PDB file of C-alpha atoms in Angstrom:
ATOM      1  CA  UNK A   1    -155.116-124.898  -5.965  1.00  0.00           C
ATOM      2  CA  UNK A   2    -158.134-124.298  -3.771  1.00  0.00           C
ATOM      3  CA  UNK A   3    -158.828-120.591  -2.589  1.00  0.00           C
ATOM      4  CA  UNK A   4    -161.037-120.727   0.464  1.00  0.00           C
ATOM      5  CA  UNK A   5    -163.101-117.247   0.143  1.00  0.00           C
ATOM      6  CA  UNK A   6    -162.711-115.019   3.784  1.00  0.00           C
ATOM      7  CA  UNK A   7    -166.406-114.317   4.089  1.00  0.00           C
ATOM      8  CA  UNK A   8    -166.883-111.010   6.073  1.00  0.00           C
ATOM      9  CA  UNK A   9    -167.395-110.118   9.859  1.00  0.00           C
ATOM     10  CA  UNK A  10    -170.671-108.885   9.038  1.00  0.00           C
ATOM     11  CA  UNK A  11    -171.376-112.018   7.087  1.00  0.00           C
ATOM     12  CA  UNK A  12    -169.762-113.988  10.121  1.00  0.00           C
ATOM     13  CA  UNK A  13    -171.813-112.599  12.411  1.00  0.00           C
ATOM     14  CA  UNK A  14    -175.413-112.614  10.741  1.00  0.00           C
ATOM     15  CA  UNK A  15    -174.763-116.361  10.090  1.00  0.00           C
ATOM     16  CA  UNK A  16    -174.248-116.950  13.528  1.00  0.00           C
ATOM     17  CA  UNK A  17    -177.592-114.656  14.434  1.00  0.00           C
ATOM     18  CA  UNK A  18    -179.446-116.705  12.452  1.00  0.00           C
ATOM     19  CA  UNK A  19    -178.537-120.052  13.854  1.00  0.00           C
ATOM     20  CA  UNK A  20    -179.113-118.881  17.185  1.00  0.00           C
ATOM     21  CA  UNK A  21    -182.778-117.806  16.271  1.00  0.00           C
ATOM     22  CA  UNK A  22    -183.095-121.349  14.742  1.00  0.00           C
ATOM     23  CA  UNK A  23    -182.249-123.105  18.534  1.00  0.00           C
ATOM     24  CA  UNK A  24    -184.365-120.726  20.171  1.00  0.00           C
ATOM     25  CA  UNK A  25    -187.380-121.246  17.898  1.00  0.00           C
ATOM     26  CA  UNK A  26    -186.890-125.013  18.074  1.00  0.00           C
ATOM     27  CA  UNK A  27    -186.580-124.915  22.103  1.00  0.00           C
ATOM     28  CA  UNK A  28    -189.810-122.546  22.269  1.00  0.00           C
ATOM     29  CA  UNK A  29    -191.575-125.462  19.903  1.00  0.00           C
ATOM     30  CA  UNK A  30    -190.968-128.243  21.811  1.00  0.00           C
ATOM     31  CA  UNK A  31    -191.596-126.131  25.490  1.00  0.00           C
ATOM     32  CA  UNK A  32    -195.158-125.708  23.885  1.00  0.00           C
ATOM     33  CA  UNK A  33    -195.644-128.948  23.121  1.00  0.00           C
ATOM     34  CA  UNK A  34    -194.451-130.133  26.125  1.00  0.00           C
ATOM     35  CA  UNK A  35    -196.595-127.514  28.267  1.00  0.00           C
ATOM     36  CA  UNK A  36    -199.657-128.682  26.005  1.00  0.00           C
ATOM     37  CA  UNK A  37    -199.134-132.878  26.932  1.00  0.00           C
ATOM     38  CA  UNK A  38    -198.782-132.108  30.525  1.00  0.00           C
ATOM     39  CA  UNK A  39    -201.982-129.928  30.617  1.00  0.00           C
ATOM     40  CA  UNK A  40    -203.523-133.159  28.951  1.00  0.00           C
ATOM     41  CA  UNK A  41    -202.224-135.628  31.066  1.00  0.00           C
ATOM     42  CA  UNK A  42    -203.457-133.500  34.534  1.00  0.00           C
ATOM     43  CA  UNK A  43    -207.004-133.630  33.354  1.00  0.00           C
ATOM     44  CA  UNK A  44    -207.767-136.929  32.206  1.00  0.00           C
ATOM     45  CA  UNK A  45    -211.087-136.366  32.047  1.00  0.00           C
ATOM     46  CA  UNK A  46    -212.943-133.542  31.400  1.00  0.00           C
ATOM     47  CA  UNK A  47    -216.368-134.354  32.885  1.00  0.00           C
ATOM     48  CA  UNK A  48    -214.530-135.321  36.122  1.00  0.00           C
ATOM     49  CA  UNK A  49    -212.888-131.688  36.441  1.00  0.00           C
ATOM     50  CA  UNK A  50    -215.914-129.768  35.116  1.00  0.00           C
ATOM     51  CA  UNK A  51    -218.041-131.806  37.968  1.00  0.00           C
ATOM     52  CA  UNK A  52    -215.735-131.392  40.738  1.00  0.00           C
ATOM     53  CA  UNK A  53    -215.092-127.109  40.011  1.00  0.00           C
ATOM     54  CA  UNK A  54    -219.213-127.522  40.242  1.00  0.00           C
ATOM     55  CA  UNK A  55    -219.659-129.060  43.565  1.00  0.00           C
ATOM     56  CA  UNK A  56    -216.845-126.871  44.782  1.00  0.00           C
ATOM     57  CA  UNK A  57    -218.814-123.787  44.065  1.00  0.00           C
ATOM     58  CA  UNK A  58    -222.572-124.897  44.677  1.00  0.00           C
ATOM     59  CA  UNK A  59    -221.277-126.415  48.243  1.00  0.00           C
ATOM     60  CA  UNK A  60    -224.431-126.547  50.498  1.00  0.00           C
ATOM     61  CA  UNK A  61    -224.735-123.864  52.984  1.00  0.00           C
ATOM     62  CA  UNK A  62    -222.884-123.511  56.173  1.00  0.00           C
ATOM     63  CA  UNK A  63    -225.202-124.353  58.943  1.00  0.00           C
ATOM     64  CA  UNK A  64    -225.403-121.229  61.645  1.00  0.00           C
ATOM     65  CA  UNK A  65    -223.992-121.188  64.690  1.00  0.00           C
ATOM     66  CA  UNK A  66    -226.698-120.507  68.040  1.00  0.00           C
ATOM     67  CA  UNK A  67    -225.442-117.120  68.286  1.00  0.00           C
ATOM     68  CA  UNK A  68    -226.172-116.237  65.009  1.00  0.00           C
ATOM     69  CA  UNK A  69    -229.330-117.471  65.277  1.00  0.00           C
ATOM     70  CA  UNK A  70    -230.746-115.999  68.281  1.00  0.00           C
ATOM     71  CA  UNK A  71    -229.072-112.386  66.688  1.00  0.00           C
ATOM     72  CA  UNK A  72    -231.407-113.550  63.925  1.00  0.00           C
ATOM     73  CA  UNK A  73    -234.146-113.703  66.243  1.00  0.00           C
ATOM     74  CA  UNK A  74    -233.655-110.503  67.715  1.00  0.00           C
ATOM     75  CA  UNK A  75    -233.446-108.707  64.623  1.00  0.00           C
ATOM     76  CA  UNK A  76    -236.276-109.522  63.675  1.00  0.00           C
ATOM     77  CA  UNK A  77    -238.417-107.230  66.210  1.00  0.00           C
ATOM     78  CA  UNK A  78    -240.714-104.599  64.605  1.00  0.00           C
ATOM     79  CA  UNK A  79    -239.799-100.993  65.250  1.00  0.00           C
ATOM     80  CA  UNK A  80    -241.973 -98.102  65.290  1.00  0.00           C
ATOM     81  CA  UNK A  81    -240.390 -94.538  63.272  1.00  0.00           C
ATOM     82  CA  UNK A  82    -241.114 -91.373  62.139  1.00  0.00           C
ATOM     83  CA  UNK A  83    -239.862 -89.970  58.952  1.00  0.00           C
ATOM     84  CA  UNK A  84    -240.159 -86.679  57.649  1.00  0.00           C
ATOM     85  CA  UNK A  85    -239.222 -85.402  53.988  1.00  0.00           C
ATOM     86  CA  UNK A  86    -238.795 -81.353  52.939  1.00  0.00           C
ATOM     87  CA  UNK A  87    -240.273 -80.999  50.925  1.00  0.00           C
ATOM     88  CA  UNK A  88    -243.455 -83.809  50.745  1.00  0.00           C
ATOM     89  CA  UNK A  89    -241.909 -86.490  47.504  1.00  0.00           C
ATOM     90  CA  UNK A  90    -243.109 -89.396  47.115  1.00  0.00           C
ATOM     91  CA  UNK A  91    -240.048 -91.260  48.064  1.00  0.00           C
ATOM     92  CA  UNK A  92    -240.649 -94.779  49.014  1.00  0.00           C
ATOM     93  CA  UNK A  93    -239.064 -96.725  51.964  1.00  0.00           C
ATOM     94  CA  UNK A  94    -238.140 -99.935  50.968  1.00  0.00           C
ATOM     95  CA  UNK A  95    -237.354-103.177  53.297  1.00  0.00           C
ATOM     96  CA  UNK A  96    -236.429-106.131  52.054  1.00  0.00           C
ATOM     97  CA  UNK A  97    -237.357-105.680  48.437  1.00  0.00           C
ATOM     98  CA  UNK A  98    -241.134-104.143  49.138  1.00  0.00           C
ATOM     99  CA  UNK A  99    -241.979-100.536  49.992  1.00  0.00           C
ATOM    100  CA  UNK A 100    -243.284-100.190  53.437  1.00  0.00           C
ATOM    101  CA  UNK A 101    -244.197 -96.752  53.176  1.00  0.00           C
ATOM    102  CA  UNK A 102    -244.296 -93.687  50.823  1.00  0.00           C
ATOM    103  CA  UNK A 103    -243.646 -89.972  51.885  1.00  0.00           C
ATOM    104  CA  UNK A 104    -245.640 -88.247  49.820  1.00  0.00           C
ATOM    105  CA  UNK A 105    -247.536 -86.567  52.521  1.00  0.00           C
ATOM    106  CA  UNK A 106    -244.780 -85.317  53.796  1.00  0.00           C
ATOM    107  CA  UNK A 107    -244.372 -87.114  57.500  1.00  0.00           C
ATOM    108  CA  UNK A 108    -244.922 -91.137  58.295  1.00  0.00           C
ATOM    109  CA  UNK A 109    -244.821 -93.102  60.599  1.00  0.00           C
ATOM    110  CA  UNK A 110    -243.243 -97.004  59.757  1.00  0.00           C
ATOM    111  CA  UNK A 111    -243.084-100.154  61.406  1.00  0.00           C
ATOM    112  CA  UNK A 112    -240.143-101.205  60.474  1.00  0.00           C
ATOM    113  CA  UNK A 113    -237.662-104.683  61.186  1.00  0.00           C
ATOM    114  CA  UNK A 114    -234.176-104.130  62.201  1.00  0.00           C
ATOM    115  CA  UNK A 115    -231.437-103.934  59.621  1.00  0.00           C
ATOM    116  CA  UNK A 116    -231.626-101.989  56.606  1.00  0.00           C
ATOM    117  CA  UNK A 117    -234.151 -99.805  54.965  1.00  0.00           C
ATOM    118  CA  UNK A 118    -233.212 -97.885  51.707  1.00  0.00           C
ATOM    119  CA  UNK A 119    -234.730 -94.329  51.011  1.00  0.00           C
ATOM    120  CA  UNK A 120    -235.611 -94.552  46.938  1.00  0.00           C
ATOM    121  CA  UNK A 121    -235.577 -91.022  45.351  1.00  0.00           C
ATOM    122  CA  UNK A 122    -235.327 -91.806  41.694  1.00  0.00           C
ATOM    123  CA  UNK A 123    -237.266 -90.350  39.424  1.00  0.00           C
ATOM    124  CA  UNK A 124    -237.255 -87.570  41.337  1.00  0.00           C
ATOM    125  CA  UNK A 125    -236.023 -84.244  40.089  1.00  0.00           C
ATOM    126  CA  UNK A 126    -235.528 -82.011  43.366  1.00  0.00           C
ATOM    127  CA  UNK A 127    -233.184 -82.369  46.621  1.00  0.00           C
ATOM    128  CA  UNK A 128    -235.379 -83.829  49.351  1.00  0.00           C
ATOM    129  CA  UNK A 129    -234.519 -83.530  52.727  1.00  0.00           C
ATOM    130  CA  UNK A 130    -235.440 -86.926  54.556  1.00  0.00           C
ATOM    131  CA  UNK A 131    -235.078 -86.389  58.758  1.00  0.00           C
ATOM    132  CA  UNK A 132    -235.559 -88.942  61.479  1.00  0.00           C
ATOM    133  CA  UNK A 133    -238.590 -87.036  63.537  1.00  0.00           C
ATOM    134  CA  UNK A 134    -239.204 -89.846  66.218  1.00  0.00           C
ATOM    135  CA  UNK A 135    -237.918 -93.300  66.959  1.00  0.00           C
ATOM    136  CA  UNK A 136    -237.828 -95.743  69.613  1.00  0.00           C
ATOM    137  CA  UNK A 137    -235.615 -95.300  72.154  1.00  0.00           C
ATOM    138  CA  UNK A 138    -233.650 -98.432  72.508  1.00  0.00           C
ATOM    139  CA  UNK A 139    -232.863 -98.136  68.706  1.00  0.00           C
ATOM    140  CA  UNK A 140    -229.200 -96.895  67.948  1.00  0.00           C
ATOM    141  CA  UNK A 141    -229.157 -96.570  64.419  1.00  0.00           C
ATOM    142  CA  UNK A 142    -230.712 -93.990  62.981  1.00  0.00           C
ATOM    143  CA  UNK A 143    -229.929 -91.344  65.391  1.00  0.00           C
ATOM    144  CA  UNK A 144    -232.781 -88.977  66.458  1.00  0.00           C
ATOM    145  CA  UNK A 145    -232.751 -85.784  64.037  1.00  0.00           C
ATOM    146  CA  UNK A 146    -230.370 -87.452  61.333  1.00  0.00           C
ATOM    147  CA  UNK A 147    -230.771 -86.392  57.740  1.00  0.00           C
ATOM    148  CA  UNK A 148    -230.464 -88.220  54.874  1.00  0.00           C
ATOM    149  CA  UNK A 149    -230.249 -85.842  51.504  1.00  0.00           C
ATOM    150  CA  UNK A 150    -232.205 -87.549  48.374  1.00  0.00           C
ATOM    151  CA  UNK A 151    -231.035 -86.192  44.910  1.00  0.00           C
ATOM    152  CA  UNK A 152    -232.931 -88.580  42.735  1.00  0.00           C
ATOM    153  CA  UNK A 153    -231.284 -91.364  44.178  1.00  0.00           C
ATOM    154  CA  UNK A 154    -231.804 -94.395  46.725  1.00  0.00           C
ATOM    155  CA  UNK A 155    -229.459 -93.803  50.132  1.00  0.00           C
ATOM    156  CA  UNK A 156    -229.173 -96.710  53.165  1.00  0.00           C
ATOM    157  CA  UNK A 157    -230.534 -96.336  56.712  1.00  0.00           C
ATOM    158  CA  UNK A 158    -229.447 -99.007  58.846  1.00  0.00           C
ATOM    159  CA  UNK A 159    -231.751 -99.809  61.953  1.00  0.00           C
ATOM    160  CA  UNK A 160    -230.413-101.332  65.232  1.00  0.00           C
TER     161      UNK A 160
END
């Protein structure tokens, strides 16, 4: 006579967890290898894909319109201002990636192109108080009497 042996619930049950962690690691297998062939068949070839990401980002440039261009135009006029910094540093107005002028005396006056000029204080170890003495009058930006505070660092002056 055969005795079948009642395994346990507990037995029972981890048998069961276990096969169901054997399904899920087999589905999770073949979802990566099925992610990894389509990924291979969408870019047959890499050259081609490399290529066409390049000429996406090093498009030519977009040709502008004739408003643009005569704003261009205008921008380009030469301005005439005074700056004054308290006290006399030599911090240098920049435009356009050269210095124009330095304010080491104190007061200067600058030809300057509209846009945007940048105050450079580094290097310098005191506050310096940069003010807007004279400008032209049809310019809007800076204002007349507007102060820009330099703490050993470069701030922006736009000029319209």
């Amino acid at each position: 006579m055969y005795v079948r042996r009642r395994g346990s619930l507990i037995e029972l049950l981890w048998n069961m967890i276990q096969r169901g962690e054997r399904r899920i690691i087999r589905v999770m297998v073949l979802a990566s290898v099925l992610l990894l062939v389509m990924q291979l068949s969408a870019v047959r070839d890499p050259l081609e894909f490399y290529v066409s990401v390049a000429s996406k980002v090093e498009a030519p440039p977009l040709e502008l319109p004739a408003l643009a261009n005569a704003d261009l135009q205008q921008s380009a006029k030469t301005w005439m201002i005074t700056l004054k910094a308290t006290p006399a540093a030599p911090i240098r107005v920049v435009q356009n990636g050269t210095v124009i002028a330095n304010l080491a005396k104190g007061e200067q006056q600058i030809a300057i192109q509209s846009g945007q000029i940048q105050l450079d204080g580094i290097g310098i170890n005191q506050t310096v108080k940069v003010q807007v003495i004279k400008k032209d009058n049809q310019l809007l930006e800076p204002r007349q009497n507007q102060i820009f505070i330099i703490q050993g660092n470069i701030q922006n002056m736009i000029i319209k």
